[in-house]
Amino acid sequence: MQLARVHGPGDVRLDEMEMPLAGAGDVVVRVAACGICGSDLSYIAQGGLGGVEPLSKPLPIGHEFAGTVVALGPGVEDIDVGMRVAVNPDHGFIGGGGPDGAMAPFIRVSGARIGETLFPLPDHVDFAQAALAEPLSVGLHALKRMKVRPQDKVAILGAGPIGLCTVAMLRHLGVTDIAIFDRVESRLERARALGATLACNVMAERMTDALARTHGSGDRFGAPYVGTDVFIDAAGAPAALTEAFGIAKYRARIAIVALYKKPVAIDLWRMMANEILMSGSIAIDRSAEFGEALAMIAAGEQDLAPLISHQFDFNDFHTALAMASDADRSAKVMLRFAEEPA
């Protein structure tokens, strides 16, 4: 079979590999759909997870996926061949430094346990929709880290796939005051369709002005602030984070979900004086959030169609990557695989 692996900066290949086998505690899943994540694009661009050390061996990618169990290893319980599943990739770091990646027709899933790594899918849930459980749970994990409440006023930096998934999960949590900021109008349109109450193009209005207008404003220790309770950074743009930090109110909360490639200067005096809570959110050990996101999908709680902009056959892998890299045209790009056994 073919497996997408990163060999160096800008060098991703579909390598011919042996079919995976299920060892003790493993299952083999026939992949039906796999999303292309911004982190996948980052791994390709940097030539590895961090871009600092050269790869000692090629890096398999792909971690947002769903499919059907086709083989069981010794010791696997409560899982049957033919079971439709979404996979939480945290165990074994699937597509993120581990030995397995889901941009392939088949994948070995280690530590196969229902409710931790494997989540059964109702028959009515499409595999591409199920694959959204991973990025949705990334957004939900950040919101849980920030202890977001329905009454909170929330601002999201960046309307890429994770920013859009965060809008959906805010609506799931009952939050109604949701602002999101980006430079790409098509992505802001998707955010509005998902339930954002303010979707602002920062090329037309500064984030500071838009938030002061919608969330209110004030002055503390001679410095202005806005009434936003929680900022979710899904952009990875230093200027946007610096602006948000500079207008954060007393005891505002800031979650960093984006991938930053370089250090960013932070005004620690302001952090101290305003008791700003800032936390990273990498969405590891989030089986509960994964299950909650999948339950939301299965219940049809929201129309998630705006999240998926394109679907490509795996044979068009490089075309799909190019589309996923085009912020003006795409949101979540899905790879689809033949559902018949090889």
Short mmCIF file of C-alpha atoms in Angstrom, two decimals:
data_model
loop_
_atom_site.label_atom_id
_atom_site.label_comp_id
_atom_site.label_asym_id
_atom_site.label_seq_id
_atom_site.Cartn_x
_atom_site.Cartn_y
_atom_site.Cartn_z
CA MET A 1 0.00 0.00 0.00
CA GLN A 2 1.00 3.67 -0.19
CA LEU A 3 1.64 5.76 2.93
CA ALA A 4 2.26 9.52 3.00
CA ARG A 5 5.57 10.25 4.74
CA VAL A 6 7.68 13.38 5.16
CA HIS A 7 11.31 12.93 4.11
CA GLY A 8 12.55 16.49 4.59
CA PRO A 9 11.53 20.15 4.19
CA GLY A 10 8.92 20.34 1.45
CA ASP A 11 9.46 16.66 0.63
CA VAL A 12 6.40 14.44 1.15
CA ARG A 13 6.06 11.17 -0.74
CA LEU A 14 3.63 8.31 -1.13
CA ASP A 15 5.92 5.46 -0.15
CA GLU A 16 5.22 1.83 -0.97
CA MET A 17 4.87 0.01 2.36
CA GLU A 18 3.92 -3.43 3.59
CA MET A 19 0.35 -3.82 4.81
CA PRO A 20 0.17 -3.27 8.59
CA LEU A 21 -0.33 -6.26 10.87
CA ALA A 22 -2.20 -6.31 14.19
CA GLY A 23 0.04 -7.22 17.12
CA ALA A 24 -1.06 -7.70 20.72
CA GLY A 25 -3.62 -5.05 21.65
CA ASP A 26 -3.74 -3.68 18.10
CA VAL A 27 -6.36 -3.48 15.39
CA VAL A 28 -6.01 -2.70 11.71
CA VAL A 29 -8.42 -0.11 10.37
CA ARG A 30 -9.28 0.34 6.71
CA VAL A 31 -9.25 4.13 6.37
CA ALA A 32 -12.30 5.65 4.69
CA ALA A 33 -11.64 9.36 5.24
CA CYS A 34 -8.69 11.38 6.55
CA GLY A 35 -8.59 15.13 6.99
CA ILE A 36 -5.59 17.26 6.10
CA CYS A 37 -4.57 19.31 9.15
CA GLY A 38 -2.54 22.49 9.37
CA SER A 39 -0.03 20.53 11.41
CA ASP A 40 0.40 18.10 8.49
CA LEU A 41 1.23 21.05 6.24
CA SER A 42 3.61 22.36 8.88
CA TYR A 43 5.40 19.01 9.19
CA ILE A 44 5.84 18.94 5.41
CA ALA A 45 7.08 22.53 5.22
CA GLN A 46 9.51 22.14 8.12
CA GLY A 47 10.60 18.63 7.30
CA GLY A 48 9.57 17.20 10.67
CA LEU A 49 7.72 17.86 13.89
CA GLY A 50 9.73 20.90 14.92
CA GLY A 51 11.97 21.60 12.00
CA VAL A 52 15.05 21.73 14.25
CA GLU A 53 16.65 18.31 13.98
CA PRO A 54 16.77 16.43 10.66
CA LEU A 55 14.59 13.36 10.47
CA SER A 56 16.30 10.09 11.36
CA LYS A 57 13.64 8.30 9.33
CA PRO A 58 10.60 9.39 7.29
CA LEU A 59 7.65 10.75 9.27
CA PRO A 60 4.18 9.21 8.61
CA ILE A 61 1.37 11.78 8.59
CA GLY A 62 -2.41 11.75 8.93
CA HIS A 63 -4.30 11.79 12.23
CA GLU A 64 -7.89 12.93 11.52
CA PHE A 65 -9.58 9.76 10.34
CA ALA A 66 -12.35 7.19 10.46
CA GLY A 67 -12.86 3.80 8.89
CA THR A 68 -13.67 0.14 9.46
CA VAL A 69 -11.89 -2.44 11.63
CA VAL A 70 -10.58 -5.25 9.42
CA ALA A 71 -8.25 -7.21 11.73
CA LEU A 72 -7.82 -7.81 15.47
CA GLY A 73 -4.65 -8.61 17.38
CA PRO A 74 -4.40 -10.86 20.45
CA GLY A 75 -5.94 -9.44 23.61
CA VAL A 76 -8.33 -7.03 21.89
CA GLU A 77 -11.72 -6.98 23.61
CA ASP A 78 -15.17 -5.59 22.79
CA ILE A 79 -14.17 -4.78 19.19
CA ASP A 80 -15.38 -6.70 16.15
CA VAL A 81 -14.20 -6.94 12.57
CA GLY A 82 -16.51 -4.76 10.50
CA MET A 83 -17.01 -2.17 13.26
CA ARG A 84 -17.20 1.39 11.90
CA VAL A 85 -15.01 3.66 14.04
CA ALA A 86 -13.49 7.08 14.48
CA VAL A 87 -9.98 6.98 15.94
CA ASN A 88 -8.50 9.20 18.63
CA PRO A 89 -4.86 9.44 17.50
CA ASP A 90 -3.33 10.37 20.87
CA HIS A 91 -2.17 6.87 21.81
CA GLY A 92 0.93 6.11 19.78
CA PHE A 93 1.03 9.68 18.40
CA ILE A 94 -0.59 8.61 15.14
CA GLY A 95 0.53 10.95 12.37
CA GLY A 96 2.40 13.10 14.89
CA GLY A 97 5.72 11.44 15.55
CA GLY A 98 4.65 7.84 15.99
CA PRO A 99 5.28 4.96 13.60
CA ASP A 100 1.80 5.00 12.05
CA GLY A 101 -0.03 7.50 9.83
CA ALA A 102 -3.57 7.58 8.48
CA MET A 103 -2.86 8.97 5.01
CA ALA A 104 -2.90 5.42 3.75
CA PRO A 105 -5.58 2.86 2.91
CA PHE A 106 -4.87 0.86 6.08
CA ILE A 107 -3.42 1.71 9.47
CA ARG A 108 -2.42 -0.16 12.61
CA VAL A 109 -4.02 1.32 15.74
CA SER A 110 -2.19 0.36 18.92
CA GLY A 111 -3.79 0.29 22.36
CA ALA A 112 -7.20 -0.40 20.81
CA ARG A 113 -9.83 0.29 23.45
CA ILE A 114 -13.41 1.42 23.05
CA GLY A 115 -13.92 4.92 24.43
CA GLU A 116 -10.20 5.71 24.46
CA THR A 117 -8.73 5.07 21.05
CA LEU A 118 -11.71 3.67 19.11
CA PHE A 119 -15.19 5.17 19.05
CA PRO A 120 -17.98 3.20 17.33
CA LEU A 121 -19.95 5.05 14.66
CA PRO A 122 -23.69 4.79 14.09
CA ASP A 123 -24.49 3.72 10.54
CA HIS A 124 -25.95 7.13 9.67
CA VAL A 125 -22.69 8.99 10.35
CA ASP A 126 -20.60 9.55 7.24
CA PHE A 127 -16.90 8.75 7.61
CA ALA A 128 -15.84 12.25 6.57
CA GLN A 129 -18.11 13.77 9.20
CA ALA A 130 -16.72 11.32 11.77
CA ALA A 131 -13.17 12.38 10.89
CA LEU A 132 -14.12 15.87 12.08
CA ALA A 133 -14.24 14.56 15.65
CA GLU A 134 -10.47 15.04 15.89
CA PRO A 135 -10.27 18.77 15.00
CA LEU A 136 -13.54 19.44 16.85
CA SER A 137 -12.05 17.89 19.97
CA VAL A 138 -8.96 20.08 19.57
CA GLY A 139 -11.20 23.13 19.82
CA LEU A 140 -13.22 21.62 22.66
CA HIS A 141 -10.07 20.76 24.61
CA ALA A 142 -8.96 24.41 24.49
CA LEU A 143 -12.39 25.54 25.68
CA LYS A 144 -12.29 23.07 28.56
CA ARG A 145 -8.81 24.29 29.49
CA MET A 146 -10.22 27.82 29.65
CA LYS A 147 -13.30 26.68 31.60
CA VAL A 148 -15.56 28.45 29.12
CA ARG A 149 -19.10 29.11 30.33
CA PRO A 150 -22.23 29.86 28.27
CA GLN A 151 -22.20 33.50 29.38
CA ASP A 152 -18.60 34.14 28.32
CA LYS A 153 -17.71 36.51 25.51
CA VAL A 154 -15.21 34.65 23.33
CA ALA A 155 -12.90 35.82 20.56
CA ILE A 156 -11.17 33.42 18.16
CA LEU A 157 -8.06 34.48 16.28
CA GLY A 158 -8.06 32.75 12.91
CA ALA A 159 -10.91 31.20 10.91
CA GLY A 160 -8.99 28.24 9.58
CA PRO A 161 -10.23 24.71 10.27
CA ILE A 162 -9.43 24.77 14.02
CA GLY A 163 -10.93 28.23 14.46
CA LEU A 164 -14.07 27.09 12.63
CA CYS A 165 -14.25 23.90 14.72
CA THR A 166 -13.97 26.05 17.84
CA VAL A 167 -17.00 28.05 16.73
CA ALA A 168 -18.98 24.82 16.40
CA MET A 169 -17.92 23.61 19.85
CA LEU A 170 -18.71 26.98 21.45
CA ARG A 171 -22.24 26.67 20.09
CA HIS A 172 -22.34 23.13 21.47
CA LEU A 173 -21.41 24.50 24.92
CA GLY A 174 -24.19 27.09 24.74
CA VAL A 175 -21.99 30.13 24.11
CA THR A 176 -23.80 32.74 22.05
CA ASP A 177 -21.35 35.66 21.99
CA ILE A 178 -18.67 34.48 19.55
CA ALA A 179 -16.33 36.78 17.64
CA ILE A 180 -13.84 35.49 15.08
CA PHE A 181 -11.15 37.29 13.11
CA ASP A 182 -9.37 36.51 9.86
CA ARG A 183 -8.17 38.05 6.60
CA VAL A 184 -10.00 35.61 4.32
CA GLU A 185 -13.64 36.48 3.65
CA SER A 186 -14.64 33.00 2.48
CA ARG A 187 -13.55 31.52 5.81
CA LEU A 188 -15.44 34.23 7.70
CA GLU A 189 -18.54 33.31 5.72
CA ARG A 190 -18.15 29.73 6.93
CA ALA A 191 -17.80 31.01 10.50
CA ARG A 192 -21.07 32.92 10.18
CA ALA A 193 -22.79 29.80 8.87
CA LEU A 194 -21.51 27.86 11.89
CA GLY A 195 -22.89 30.41 14.34
CA ALA A 196 -20.32 33.17 14.91
CA THR A 197 -22.10 36.36 15.96
CA LEU A 198 -19.25 38.57 14.74
CA ALA A 199 -17.01 37.50 11.87
CA CYS A 200 -14.62 40.36 11.22
CA ASN A 201 -12.16 40.84 8.41
CA VAL A 202 -9.16 42.55 10.01
CA MET A 203 -8.34 44.13 6.67
CA ALA A 204 -11.52 46.18 7.05
CA GLU A 205 -11.63 46.76 10.84
CA ARG A 206 -9.06 46.31 13.59
CA MET A 207 -9.76 43.52 16.07
CA THR A 208 -9.42 45.99 18.96
CA ASP A 209 -12.09 48.28 17.52
CA ALA A 210 -14.47 45.44 16.66
CA LEU A 211 -14.21 43.90 20.14
CA ALA A 212 -14.61 47.25 21.89
CA ARG A 213 -17.76 47.80 19.84
CA THR A 214 -19.27 44.37 20.53
CA HIS A 215 -17.88 43.29 23.93
CA GLY A 216 -17.46 46.73 25.50
CA SER A 217 -14.31 48.47 26.71
CA GLY A 218 -12.73 50.20 29.67
CA ASP A 219 -9.47 51.46 31.18
CA ARG A 220 -7.24 49.89 33.84
CA PHE A 221 -3.95 51.36 35.09
CA GLY A 222 -4.07 53.84 32.24
CA ALA A 223 -4.36 51.16 29.54
CA PRO A 224 -7.51 50.36 27.51
CA TYR A 225 -9.06 46.90 27.52
CA VAL A 226 -12.01 45.14 25.86
CA GLY A 227 -14.71 43.10 27.57
CA THR A 228 -13.74 39.78 26.00
CA ASP A 229 -13.53 36.98 28.58
CA VAL A 230 -11.65 34.36 26.53
CA PHE A 231 -9.31 34.51 23.55
CA ILE A 232 -8.58 31.36 21.53
CA ASP A 233 -5.50 31.74 19.35
CA ALA A 234 -5.97 29.45 16.34
CA ALA A 235 -4.01 31.70 13.97
CA GLY A 236 -0.37 31.52 15.00
CA ALA A 237 0.11 35.15 13.93
CA PRO A 238 2.38 37.01 16.37
CA ALA A 239 0.84 40.41 15.61
CA ALA A 240 -2.68 39.13 16.35
CA LEU A 241 -1.63 37.51 19.64
CA THR A 242 0.25 40.65 20.69
CA GLU A 243 -2.82 42.76 19.95
CA ALA A 244 -5.09 40.41 21.92
CA PHE A 245 -2.69 40.36 24.85
CA GLY A 246 -2.52 44.15 24.80
CA ILE A 247 -6.29 44.56 25.12
CA ALA A 248 -7.05 41.66 27.48
CA LYS A 249 -9.04 42.70 30.54
CA TYR A 250 -8.53 41.80 34.20
CA ARG A 251 -8.52 37.99 34.52
CA ALA A 252 -9.07 37.36 30.83
CA ARG A 253 -8.09 33.86 29.65
CA ILE A 254 -5.99 33.12 26.57
CA ALA A 255 -5.49 29.67 25.03
CA ILE A 256 -2.76 29.02 22.47
CA VAL A 257 -3.86 26.30 20.05
CA ALA A 258 -1.89 27.50 17.03
CA LEU A 259 1.53 26.25 15.99
CA TYR A 260 4.15 28.96 16.40
CA LYS A 261 7.44 28.55 14.57
CA LYS A 262 9.32 31.25 16.50
CA PRO A 263 9.18 32.75 20.02
CA VAL A 264 6.85 35.70 20.58
CA ALA A 265 7.49 38.58 23.01
CA ILE A 266 4.88 38.84 25.79
CA ASP A 267 4.20 41.88 28.02
CA LEU A 268 4.66 40.16 31.38
CA TRP A 269 3.91 43.35 33.33
CA ARG A 270 0.46 43.41 31.79
CA MET A 271 0.06 39.70 32.45
CA MET A 272 0.88 40.27 36.13
CA ALA A 273 -1.14 43.47 36.56
CA ASN A 274 -4.27 42.05 34.92
CA GLU A 275 -3.85 38.50 36.25
CA ILE A 276 -4.20 37.16 32.74
CA LEU A 277 -4.40 33.37 32.54
CA MET A 278 -2.55 32.00 29.51
CA SER A 279 -2.29 28.33 28.61
CA GLY A 280 -1.19 26.14 25.78
CA SER A 281 -3.59 23.49 24.48
CA ILE A 282 -2.22 20.56 22.49
CA ALA A 283 -5.20 18.21 22.88
CA ILE A 284 -3.49 15.12 24.25
CA ASP A 285 -5.33 12.85 26.69
CA ARG A 286 -8.64 14.16 25.36
CA SER A 287 -10.63 10.96 24.94
CA ALA A 288 -13.57 12.53 26.81
CA GLU A 289 -13.60 15.53 24.47
CA PHE A 290 -13.21 13.26 21.44
CA GLY A 291 -16.24 11.24 22.53
CA GLU A 292 -18.25 14.39 23.23
CA ALA A 293 -17.47 15.83 19.80
CA LEU A 294 -18.42 12.56 18.09
CA ALA A 295 -21.66 12.36 20.06
CA MET A 296 -22.49 15.88 18.87
CA ILE A 297 -21.84 14.83 15.28
CA ALA A 298 -23.98 11.69 15.64
CA ALA A 299 -26.84 13.63 17.22
CA GLY A 300 -26.94 16.03 14.27
CA GLU A 301 -26.82 18.86 16.78
CA GLN A 302 -25.36 21.27 14.23
CA ASP A 303 -24.92 21.56 10.50
CA LEU A 304 -21.20 20.95 10.09
CA ALA A 305 -21.24 21.09 6.29
CA PRO A 306 -19.44 24.48 6.25
CA LEU A 307 -16.38 22.85 7.80
CA ILE A 308 -15.58 20.57 4.84
CA SER A 309 -14.74 22.55 1.73
CA HIS A 310 -13.29 19.80 -0.49
CA GLN A 311 -13.02 16.03 -0.76
CA PHE A 312 -10.42 14.29 -2.91
CA ASP A 313 -9.66 10.69 -3.72
CA PHE A 314 -6.38 9.54 -2.18
CA ASN A 315 -5.05 9.12 -5.73
CA ASP A 316 -5.18 12.93 -5.97
CA PHE A 317 -3.07 13.33 -2.82
CA HIS A 318 -0.82 16.13 -4.04
CA THR A 319 -3.74 18.08 -5.52
CA ALA A 320 -5.50 17.80 -2.16
CA LEU A 321 -2.42 19.10 -0.35
CA ALA A 322 -2.22 22.08 -2.67
CA MET A 323 -5.86 22.88 -2.04
CA ALA A 324 -5.45 22.57 1.74
CA SER A 325 -2.58 25.06 1.51
CA ASP A 326 -4.81 27.61 -0.24
CA ALA A 327 -6.46 29.60 2.56
CA ASP A 328 -8.55 31.62 0.10
CA ARG A 329 -10.27 28.54 -1.31
CA SER A 330 -10.33 25.85 1.36
CA ALA A 331 -11.38 25.02 4.89
CA LYS A 332 -11.10 21.34 5.87
CA VAL A 333 -9.91 19.19 2.98
CA MET A 334 -10.71 15.47 3.22
CA LEU A 335 -9.02 12.54 1.55
CA ARG A 336 -11.40 9.70 0.69
CA PHE A 337 -10.41 6.06 0.24
CA ALA A 338 -12.12 3.15 -1.47
CA GLU A 339 -14.25 1.36 1.12
CA GLU A 340 -13.83 -2.11 -0.37
CA PRO A 341 -11.13 -4.41 1.04
CA ALA A 342 -7.92 -4.55 -0.98
#
